[in-house]
CSV table of C-alpha atoms and ligand atoms in Angstrom, one decimal:
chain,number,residue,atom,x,y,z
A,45,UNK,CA,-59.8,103.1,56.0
A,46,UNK,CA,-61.1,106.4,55.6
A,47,UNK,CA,-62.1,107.1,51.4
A,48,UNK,CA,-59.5,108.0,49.7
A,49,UNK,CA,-61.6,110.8,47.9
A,50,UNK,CA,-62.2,112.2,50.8
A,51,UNK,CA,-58.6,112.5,51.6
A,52,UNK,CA,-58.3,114.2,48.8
A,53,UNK,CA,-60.8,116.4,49.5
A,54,UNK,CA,-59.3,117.7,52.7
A,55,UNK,CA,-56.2,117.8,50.8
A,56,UNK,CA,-56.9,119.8,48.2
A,57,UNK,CA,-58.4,122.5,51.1
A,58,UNK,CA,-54.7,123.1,52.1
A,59,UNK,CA,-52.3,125.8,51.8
A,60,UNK,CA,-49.6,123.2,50.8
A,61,UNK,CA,-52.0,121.5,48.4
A,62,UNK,CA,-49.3,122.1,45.5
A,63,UNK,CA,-46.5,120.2,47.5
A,64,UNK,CA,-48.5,117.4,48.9
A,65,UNK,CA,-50.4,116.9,45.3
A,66,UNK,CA,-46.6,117.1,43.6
A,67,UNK,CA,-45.5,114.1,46.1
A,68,UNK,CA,-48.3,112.4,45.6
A,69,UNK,CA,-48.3,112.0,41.8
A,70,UNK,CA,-44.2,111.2,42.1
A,71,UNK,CA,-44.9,108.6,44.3
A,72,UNK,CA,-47.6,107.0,42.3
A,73,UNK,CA,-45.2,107.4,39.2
A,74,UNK,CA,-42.1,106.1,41.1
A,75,UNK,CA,-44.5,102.7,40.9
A,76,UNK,CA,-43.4,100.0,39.1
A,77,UNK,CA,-46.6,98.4,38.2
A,78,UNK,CA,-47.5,102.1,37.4
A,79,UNK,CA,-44.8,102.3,35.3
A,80,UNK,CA,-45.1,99.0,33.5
A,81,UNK,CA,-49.1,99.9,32.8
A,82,UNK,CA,-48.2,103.2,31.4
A,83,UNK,CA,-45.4,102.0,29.0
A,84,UNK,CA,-47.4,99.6,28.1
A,85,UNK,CA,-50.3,101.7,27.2
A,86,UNK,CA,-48.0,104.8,25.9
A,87,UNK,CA,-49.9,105.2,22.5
A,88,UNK,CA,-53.6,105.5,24.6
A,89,UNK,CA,-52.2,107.5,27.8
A,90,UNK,CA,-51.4,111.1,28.2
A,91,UNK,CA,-50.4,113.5,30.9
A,92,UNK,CA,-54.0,114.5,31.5
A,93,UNK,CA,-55.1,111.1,31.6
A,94,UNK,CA,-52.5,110.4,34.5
A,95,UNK,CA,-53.6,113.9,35.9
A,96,UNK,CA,-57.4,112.6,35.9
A,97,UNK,CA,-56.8,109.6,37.2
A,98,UNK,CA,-54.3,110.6,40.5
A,99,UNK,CA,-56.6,109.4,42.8
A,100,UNK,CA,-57.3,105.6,41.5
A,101,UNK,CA,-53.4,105.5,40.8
A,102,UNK,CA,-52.8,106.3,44.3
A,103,UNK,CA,-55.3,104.1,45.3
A,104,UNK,CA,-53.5,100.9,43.4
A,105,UNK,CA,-50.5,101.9,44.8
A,106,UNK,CA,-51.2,101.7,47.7
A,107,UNK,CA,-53.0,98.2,47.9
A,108,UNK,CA,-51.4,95.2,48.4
A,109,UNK,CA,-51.0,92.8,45.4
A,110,UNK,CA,-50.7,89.3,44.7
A,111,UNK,CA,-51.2,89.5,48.3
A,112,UNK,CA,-47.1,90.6,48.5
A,113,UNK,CA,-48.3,92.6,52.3
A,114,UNK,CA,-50.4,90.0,53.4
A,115,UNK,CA,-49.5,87.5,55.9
A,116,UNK,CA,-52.8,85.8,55.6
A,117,UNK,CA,-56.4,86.4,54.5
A,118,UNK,CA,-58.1,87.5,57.7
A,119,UNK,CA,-54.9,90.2,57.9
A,120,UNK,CA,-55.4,91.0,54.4
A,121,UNK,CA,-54.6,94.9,54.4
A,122,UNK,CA,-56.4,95.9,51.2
A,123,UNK,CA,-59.8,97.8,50.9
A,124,UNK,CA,-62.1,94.6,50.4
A,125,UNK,CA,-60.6,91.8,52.3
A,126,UNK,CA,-59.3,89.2,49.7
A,127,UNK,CA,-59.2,91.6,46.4
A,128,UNK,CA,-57.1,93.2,44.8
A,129,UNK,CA,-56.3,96.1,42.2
A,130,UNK,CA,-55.5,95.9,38.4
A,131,UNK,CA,-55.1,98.9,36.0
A,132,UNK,CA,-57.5,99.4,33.4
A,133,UNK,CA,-58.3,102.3,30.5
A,134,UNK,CA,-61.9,103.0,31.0
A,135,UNK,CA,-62.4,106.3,28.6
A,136,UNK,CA,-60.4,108.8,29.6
A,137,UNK,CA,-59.4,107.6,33.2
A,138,UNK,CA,-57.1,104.7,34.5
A,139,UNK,CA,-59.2,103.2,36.2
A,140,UNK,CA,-59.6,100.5,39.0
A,141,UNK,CA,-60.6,96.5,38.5
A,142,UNK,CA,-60.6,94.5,41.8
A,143,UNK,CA,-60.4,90.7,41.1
A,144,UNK,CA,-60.0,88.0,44.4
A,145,UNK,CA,-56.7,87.9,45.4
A,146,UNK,CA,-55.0,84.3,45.1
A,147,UNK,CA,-55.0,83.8,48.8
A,148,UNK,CA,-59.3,84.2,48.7
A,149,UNK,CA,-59.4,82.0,45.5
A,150,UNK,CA,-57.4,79.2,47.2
A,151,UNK,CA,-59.6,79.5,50.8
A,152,UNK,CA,-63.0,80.3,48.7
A,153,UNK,CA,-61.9,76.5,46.5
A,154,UNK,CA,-61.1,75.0,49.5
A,155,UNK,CA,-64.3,75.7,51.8
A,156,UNK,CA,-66.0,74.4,48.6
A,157,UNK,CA,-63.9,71.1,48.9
A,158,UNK,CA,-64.9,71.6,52.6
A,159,UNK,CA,-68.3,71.8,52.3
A,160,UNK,CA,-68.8,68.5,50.3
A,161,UNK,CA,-66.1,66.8,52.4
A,162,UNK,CA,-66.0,67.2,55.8
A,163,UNK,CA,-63.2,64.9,56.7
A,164,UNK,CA,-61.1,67.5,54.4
A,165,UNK,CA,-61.3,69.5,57.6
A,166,UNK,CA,-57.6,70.1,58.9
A,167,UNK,CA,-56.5,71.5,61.9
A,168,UNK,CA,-55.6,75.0,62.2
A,169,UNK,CA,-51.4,74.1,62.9
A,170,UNK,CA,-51.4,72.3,59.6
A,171,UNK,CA,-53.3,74.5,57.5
A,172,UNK,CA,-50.4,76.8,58.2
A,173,UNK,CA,-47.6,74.6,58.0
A,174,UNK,CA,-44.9,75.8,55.8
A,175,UNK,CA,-41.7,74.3,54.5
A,176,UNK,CA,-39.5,77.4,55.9
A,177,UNK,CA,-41.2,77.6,59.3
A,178,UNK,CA,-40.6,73.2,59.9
A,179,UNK,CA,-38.4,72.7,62.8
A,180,UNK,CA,-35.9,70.6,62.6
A,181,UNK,CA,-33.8,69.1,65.3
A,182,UNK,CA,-30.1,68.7,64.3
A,183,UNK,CA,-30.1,64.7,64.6
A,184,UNK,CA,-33.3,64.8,61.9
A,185,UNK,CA,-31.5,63.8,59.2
A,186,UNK,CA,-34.6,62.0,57.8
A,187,UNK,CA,-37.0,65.5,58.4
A,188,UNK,CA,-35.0,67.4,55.9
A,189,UNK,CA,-34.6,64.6,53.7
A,190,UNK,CA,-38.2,64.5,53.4
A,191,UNK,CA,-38.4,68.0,53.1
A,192,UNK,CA,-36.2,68.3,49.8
A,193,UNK,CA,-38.2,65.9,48.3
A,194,UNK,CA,-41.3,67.7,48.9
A,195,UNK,CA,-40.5,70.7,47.8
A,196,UNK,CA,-38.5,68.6,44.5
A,197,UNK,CA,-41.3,67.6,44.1
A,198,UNK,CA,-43.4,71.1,44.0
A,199,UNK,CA,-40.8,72.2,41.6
A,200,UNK,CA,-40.9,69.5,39.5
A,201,UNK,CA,-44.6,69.9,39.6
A,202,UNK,CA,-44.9,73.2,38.7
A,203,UNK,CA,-42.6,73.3,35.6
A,204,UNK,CA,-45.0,70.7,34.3
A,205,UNK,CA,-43.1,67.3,35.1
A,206,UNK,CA,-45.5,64.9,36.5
A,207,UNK,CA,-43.2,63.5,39.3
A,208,UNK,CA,-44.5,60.4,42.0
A,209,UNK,CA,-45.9,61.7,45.2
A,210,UNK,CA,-44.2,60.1,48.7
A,211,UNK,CA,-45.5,57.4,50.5
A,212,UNK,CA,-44.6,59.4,54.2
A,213,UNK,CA,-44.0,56.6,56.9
A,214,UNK,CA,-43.2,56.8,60.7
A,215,UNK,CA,-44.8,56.4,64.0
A,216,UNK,CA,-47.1,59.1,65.6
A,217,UNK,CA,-46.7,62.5,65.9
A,218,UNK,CA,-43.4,62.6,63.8
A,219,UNK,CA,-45.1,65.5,61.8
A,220,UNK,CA,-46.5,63.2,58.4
A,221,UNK,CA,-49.7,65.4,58.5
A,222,UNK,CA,-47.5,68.8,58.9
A,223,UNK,CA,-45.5,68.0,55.9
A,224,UNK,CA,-48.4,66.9,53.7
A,225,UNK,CA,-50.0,70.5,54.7
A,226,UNK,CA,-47.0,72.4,53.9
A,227,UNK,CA,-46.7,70.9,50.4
A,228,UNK,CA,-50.5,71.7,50.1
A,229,UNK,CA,-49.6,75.0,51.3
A,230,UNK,CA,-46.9,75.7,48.7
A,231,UNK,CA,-48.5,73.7,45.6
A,232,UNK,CA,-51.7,76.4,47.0
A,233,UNK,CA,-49.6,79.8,46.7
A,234,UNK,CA,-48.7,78.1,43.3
A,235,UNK,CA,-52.4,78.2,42.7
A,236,UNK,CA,-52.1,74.5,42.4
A,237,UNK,CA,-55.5,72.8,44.1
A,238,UNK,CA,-54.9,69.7,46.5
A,239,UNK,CA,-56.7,68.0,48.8
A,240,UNK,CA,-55.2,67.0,52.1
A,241,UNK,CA,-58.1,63.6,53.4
A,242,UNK,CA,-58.0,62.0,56.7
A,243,UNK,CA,-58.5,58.3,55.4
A,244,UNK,CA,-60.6,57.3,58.6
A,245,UNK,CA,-62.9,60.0,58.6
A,246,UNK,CA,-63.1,60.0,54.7
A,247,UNK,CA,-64.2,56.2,55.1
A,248,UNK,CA,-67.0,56.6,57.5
A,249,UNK,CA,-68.4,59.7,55.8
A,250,UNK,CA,-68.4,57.7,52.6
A,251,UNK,CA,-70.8,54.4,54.0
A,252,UNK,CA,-72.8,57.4,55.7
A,253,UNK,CA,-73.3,59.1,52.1
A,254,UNK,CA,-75.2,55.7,50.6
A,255,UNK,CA,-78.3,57.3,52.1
A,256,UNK,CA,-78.4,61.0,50.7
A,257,UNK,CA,-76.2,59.7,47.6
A,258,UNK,CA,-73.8,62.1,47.2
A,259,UNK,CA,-71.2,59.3,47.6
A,260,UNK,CA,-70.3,59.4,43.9
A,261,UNK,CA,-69.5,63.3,44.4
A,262,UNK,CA,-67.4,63.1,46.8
A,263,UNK,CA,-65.9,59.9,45.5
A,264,UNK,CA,-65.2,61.8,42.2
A,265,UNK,CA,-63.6,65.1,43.8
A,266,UNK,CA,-61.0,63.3,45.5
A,267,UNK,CA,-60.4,61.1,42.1
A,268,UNK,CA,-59.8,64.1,40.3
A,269,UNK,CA,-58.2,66.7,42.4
A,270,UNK,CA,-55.1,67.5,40.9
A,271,UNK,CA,-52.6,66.6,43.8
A,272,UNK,CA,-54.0,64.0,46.6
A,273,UNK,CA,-52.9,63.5,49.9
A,274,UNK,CA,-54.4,60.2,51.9
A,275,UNK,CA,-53.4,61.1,55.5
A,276,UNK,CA,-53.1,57.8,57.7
A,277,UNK,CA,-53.6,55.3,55.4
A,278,UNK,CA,-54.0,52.6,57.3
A,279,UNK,CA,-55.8,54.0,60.4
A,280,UNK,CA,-58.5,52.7,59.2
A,281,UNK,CA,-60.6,49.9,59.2
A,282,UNK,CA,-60.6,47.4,56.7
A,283,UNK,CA,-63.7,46.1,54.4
A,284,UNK,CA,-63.2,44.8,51.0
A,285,UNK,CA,-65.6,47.6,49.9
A,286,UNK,CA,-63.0,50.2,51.3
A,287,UNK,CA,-60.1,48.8,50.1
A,288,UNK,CA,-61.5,47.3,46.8
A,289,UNK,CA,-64.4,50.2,45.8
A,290,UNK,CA,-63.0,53.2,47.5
A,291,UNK,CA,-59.2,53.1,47.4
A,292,UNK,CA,-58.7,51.0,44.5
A,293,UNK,CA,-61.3,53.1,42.6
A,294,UNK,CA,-59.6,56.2,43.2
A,295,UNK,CA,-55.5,54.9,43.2
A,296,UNK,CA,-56.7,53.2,39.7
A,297,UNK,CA,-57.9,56.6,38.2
A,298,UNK,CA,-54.9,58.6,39.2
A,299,UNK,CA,-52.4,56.0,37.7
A,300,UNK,CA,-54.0,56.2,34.9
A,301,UNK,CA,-54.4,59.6,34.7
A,302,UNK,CA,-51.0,60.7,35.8
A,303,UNK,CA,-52.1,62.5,39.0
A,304,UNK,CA,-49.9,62.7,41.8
A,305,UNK,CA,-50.8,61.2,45.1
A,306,UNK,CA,-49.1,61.2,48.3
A,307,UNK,CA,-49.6,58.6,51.2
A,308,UNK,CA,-49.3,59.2,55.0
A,309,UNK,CA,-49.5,55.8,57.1
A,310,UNK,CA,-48.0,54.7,60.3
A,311,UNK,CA,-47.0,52.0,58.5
A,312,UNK,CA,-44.3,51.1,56.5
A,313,UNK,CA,-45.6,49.2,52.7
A,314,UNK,CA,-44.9,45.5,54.0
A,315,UNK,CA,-47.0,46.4,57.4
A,316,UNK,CA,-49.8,48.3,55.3
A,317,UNK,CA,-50.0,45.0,52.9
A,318,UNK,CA,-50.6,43.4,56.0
A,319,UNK,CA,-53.3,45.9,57.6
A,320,UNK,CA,-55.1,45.7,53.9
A,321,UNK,CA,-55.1,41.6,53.8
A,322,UNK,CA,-57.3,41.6,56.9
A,323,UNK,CA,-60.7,42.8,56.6
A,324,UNK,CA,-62.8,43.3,60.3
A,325,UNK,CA,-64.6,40.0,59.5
A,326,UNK,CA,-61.3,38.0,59.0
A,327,UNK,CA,-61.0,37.4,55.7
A,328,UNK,CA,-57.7,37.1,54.5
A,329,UNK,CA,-57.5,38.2,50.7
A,330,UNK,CA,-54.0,38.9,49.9
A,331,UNK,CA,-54.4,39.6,46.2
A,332,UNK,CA,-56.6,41.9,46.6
A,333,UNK,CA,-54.3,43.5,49.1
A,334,UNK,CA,-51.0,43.0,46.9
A,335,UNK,CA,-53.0,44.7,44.1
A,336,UNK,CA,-53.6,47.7,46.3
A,337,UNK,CA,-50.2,47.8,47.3
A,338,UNK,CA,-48.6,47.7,43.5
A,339,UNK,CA,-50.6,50.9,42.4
A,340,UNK,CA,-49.4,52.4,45.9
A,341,UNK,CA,-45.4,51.3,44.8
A,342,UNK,CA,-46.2,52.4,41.4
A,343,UNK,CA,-47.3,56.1,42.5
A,344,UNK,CA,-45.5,56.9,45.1
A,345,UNK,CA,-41.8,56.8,46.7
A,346,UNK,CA,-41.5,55.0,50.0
A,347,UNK,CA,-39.6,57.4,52.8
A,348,UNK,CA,-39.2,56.9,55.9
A,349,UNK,CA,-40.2,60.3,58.4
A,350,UNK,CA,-37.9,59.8,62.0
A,351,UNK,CA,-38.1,61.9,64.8
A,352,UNK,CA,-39.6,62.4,68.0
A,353,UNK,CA,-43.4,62.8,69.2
A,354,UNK,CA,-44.2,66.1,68.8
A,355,UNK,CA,-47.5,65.9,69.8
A,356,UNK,CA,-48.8,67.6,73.3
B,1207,ADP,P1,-48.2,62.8,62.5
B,1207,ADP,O1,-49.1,63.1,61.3
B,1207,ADP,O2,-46.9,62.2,62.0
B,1207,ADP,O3,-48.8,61.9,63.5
B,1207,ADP,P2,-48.4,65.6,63.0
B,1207,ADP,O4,-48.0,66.1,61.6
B,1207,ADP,O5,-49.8,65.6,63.3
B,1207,ADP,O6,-47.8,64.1,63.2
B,1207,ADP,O7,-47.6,66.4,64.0
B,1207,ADP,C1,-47.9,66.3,65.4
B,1207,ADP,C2,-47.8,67.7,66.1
B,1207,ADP,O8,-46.5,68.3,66.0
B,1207,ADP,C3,-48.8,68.7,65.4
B,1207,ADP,O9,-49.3,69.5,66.4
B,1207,ADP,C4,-47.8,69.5,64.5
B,1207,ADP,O10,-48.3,70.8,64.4
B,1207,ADP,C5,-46.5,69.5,65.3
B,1207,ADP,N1,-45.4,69.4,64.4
B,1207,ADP,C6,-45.2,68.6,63.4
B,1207,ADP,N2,-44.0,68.7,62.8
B,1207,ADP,C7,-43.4,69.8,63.5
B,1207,ADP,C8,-42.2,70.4,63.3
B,1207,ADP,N3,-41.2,70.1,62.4
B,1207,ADP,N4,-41.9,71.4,64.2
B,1207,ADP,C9,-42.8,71.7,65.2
B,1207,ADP,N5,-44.0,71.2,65.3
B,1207,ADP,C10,-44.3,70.2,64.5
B,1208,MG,MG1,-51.0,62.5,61.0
């Protein structure tokens, strides 16, 4: 984008300066955010402070905000990618404040999640899911059943009612994972931080973190993140550590603490009891599972996702 004060500049040079700068400062007063700023401020702003300040207001104007023009952050249309304008009274100017745009807070807080855990990594179809781009067939009567709930679910959420996650069951390639990252997506645009974890991958990288002890970091993000998704719960395989120090540790602090969690599995809650009782060495220790399995009934509401493979 060529500066704008340059524009102006070359402007100002023309014969039909008068017409063009006339336009220009309707347009930018024709602005509702314009508008709103300048009521707002009546008692500091004059005409001549508008008058001084043409070329910021133009600028603002024509910036996207709240990221209204922009599809996504790498199409971000503004100046600096991922910021964006406020108005502000600096002496006698309006001038310009860029802060990062909700759509750069949400990918900067996520590549921090990222960088301390890498089995947060998603792939690229699911980080763009979205609940009003989800096909469904017309037989799926299930898909948009689970689909109202979700997004109940994001509505209860975000007028402060602490609803229970889903526990999302059905075989492979139904779309669980694409549904978990559309809520994630729309609890994000709500500037709502969640973590989406593939439970296999989160389970190796955990007995891998013993040596350079940042175990109890990751351990302690994914307690505390404000919405967690488990994806494929019961992929896995089974120690008593992981089902006993891992997820009982972290299902225990989010009861208590009232923190939504949703559950992925290819299993439905009587099967995953089952997978849980077994551990790789052949212990059976069906307390321990049952335990697992009441905090997972007490959290989350069972529903069943049917459809076909979608994979490939
Ligand atoms: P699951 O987690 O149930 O195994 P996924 O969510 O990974 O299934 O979905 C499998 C594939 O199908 C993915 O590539 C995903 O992007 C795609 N997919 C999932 N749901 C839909 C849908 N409703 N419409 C189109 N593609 C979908
Ligand atoms: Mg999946």
């Amino acid at each position: 984008m060529e500066h704008l004060s340059n524009s102006f500049k070359k402007l100002a040079n023309r014969p039909d300066f008068n017409d063009r700068y006339n336009d220009l400062k309707k347009e930018v007063l024709n602005n509702p955010d314009v508008q709103a700023f300048i009521t707002k401020h009546s008692t500091e702003i004059e005409e001549g402070m508008i008058n001084r300040s043409l070329v910021k207001l133009y600028e603002f104007v024509n910036q996207s905000k709240n990221c209204k023009s922009c599809p996504s952050l790498s199409q971000c249309k503004n100046i600096l990618e991922g910021y964006h304008p406020h108005l502000v009274i600096q002496g006698r100017i309006i001038d310009l404040q860029y802060t990062k745009c909700p759509t750069k807070e949400a990918y900067d807080e996520r590549k921090k999640h990222e960088a301390l855990i890498k089995s947060m990594y998603i792939p690229k179809d699911i980080l763009e899911a979205q609940f009003d781009k989800i096909d469904v067939d017309v037989e799926e009567t299930s898909r948009l059943k689970v689909i109202g709930m979700a997004q109940d679910f994001v509505e209860a959420y975000n007028s402060g009612q602490r609803t229970k996650g889903l526990y999302l069951y059905g075989s492979f390639g139904v779309g669980k994972t694409y549904i978990l990252g559309a809520i994630a997506n729309e609890l994000a645009s709500h500037k709502v931080s969640s973590m989406l974890v593939y439970v296999p991958e989160f389970m190796r990288e955990l007995k891998g973190s013993f040596q350079n002890s940042s175990l109890d970091e990751k351990l302690d993000a994914v307690k505390k993140i404000p919405v967690l998704m488990l994806d494929d719960l019961g992929a896995e395989s089974v120690s008593s550590w992981m089902r006993d120090e891992i997820l009982g540790t972290i299902l225990q602090y989010r009861m208590l603490e009232n923190l939504p969690t949703f559950i992925s599995s290819n299993f439905g809650l009587k099967e995953l009891q089952h997978h849980l009782a077994y551990s790789q060495r052949g212990e059976e220790e069906p307390v321990k599972a049952a335990r697992i399995m009441e905090r997972i009934k007490h959290m989350t509401t069972p529903v069943e996702l049917i459809g076909r493979n979608r994979r490939g």
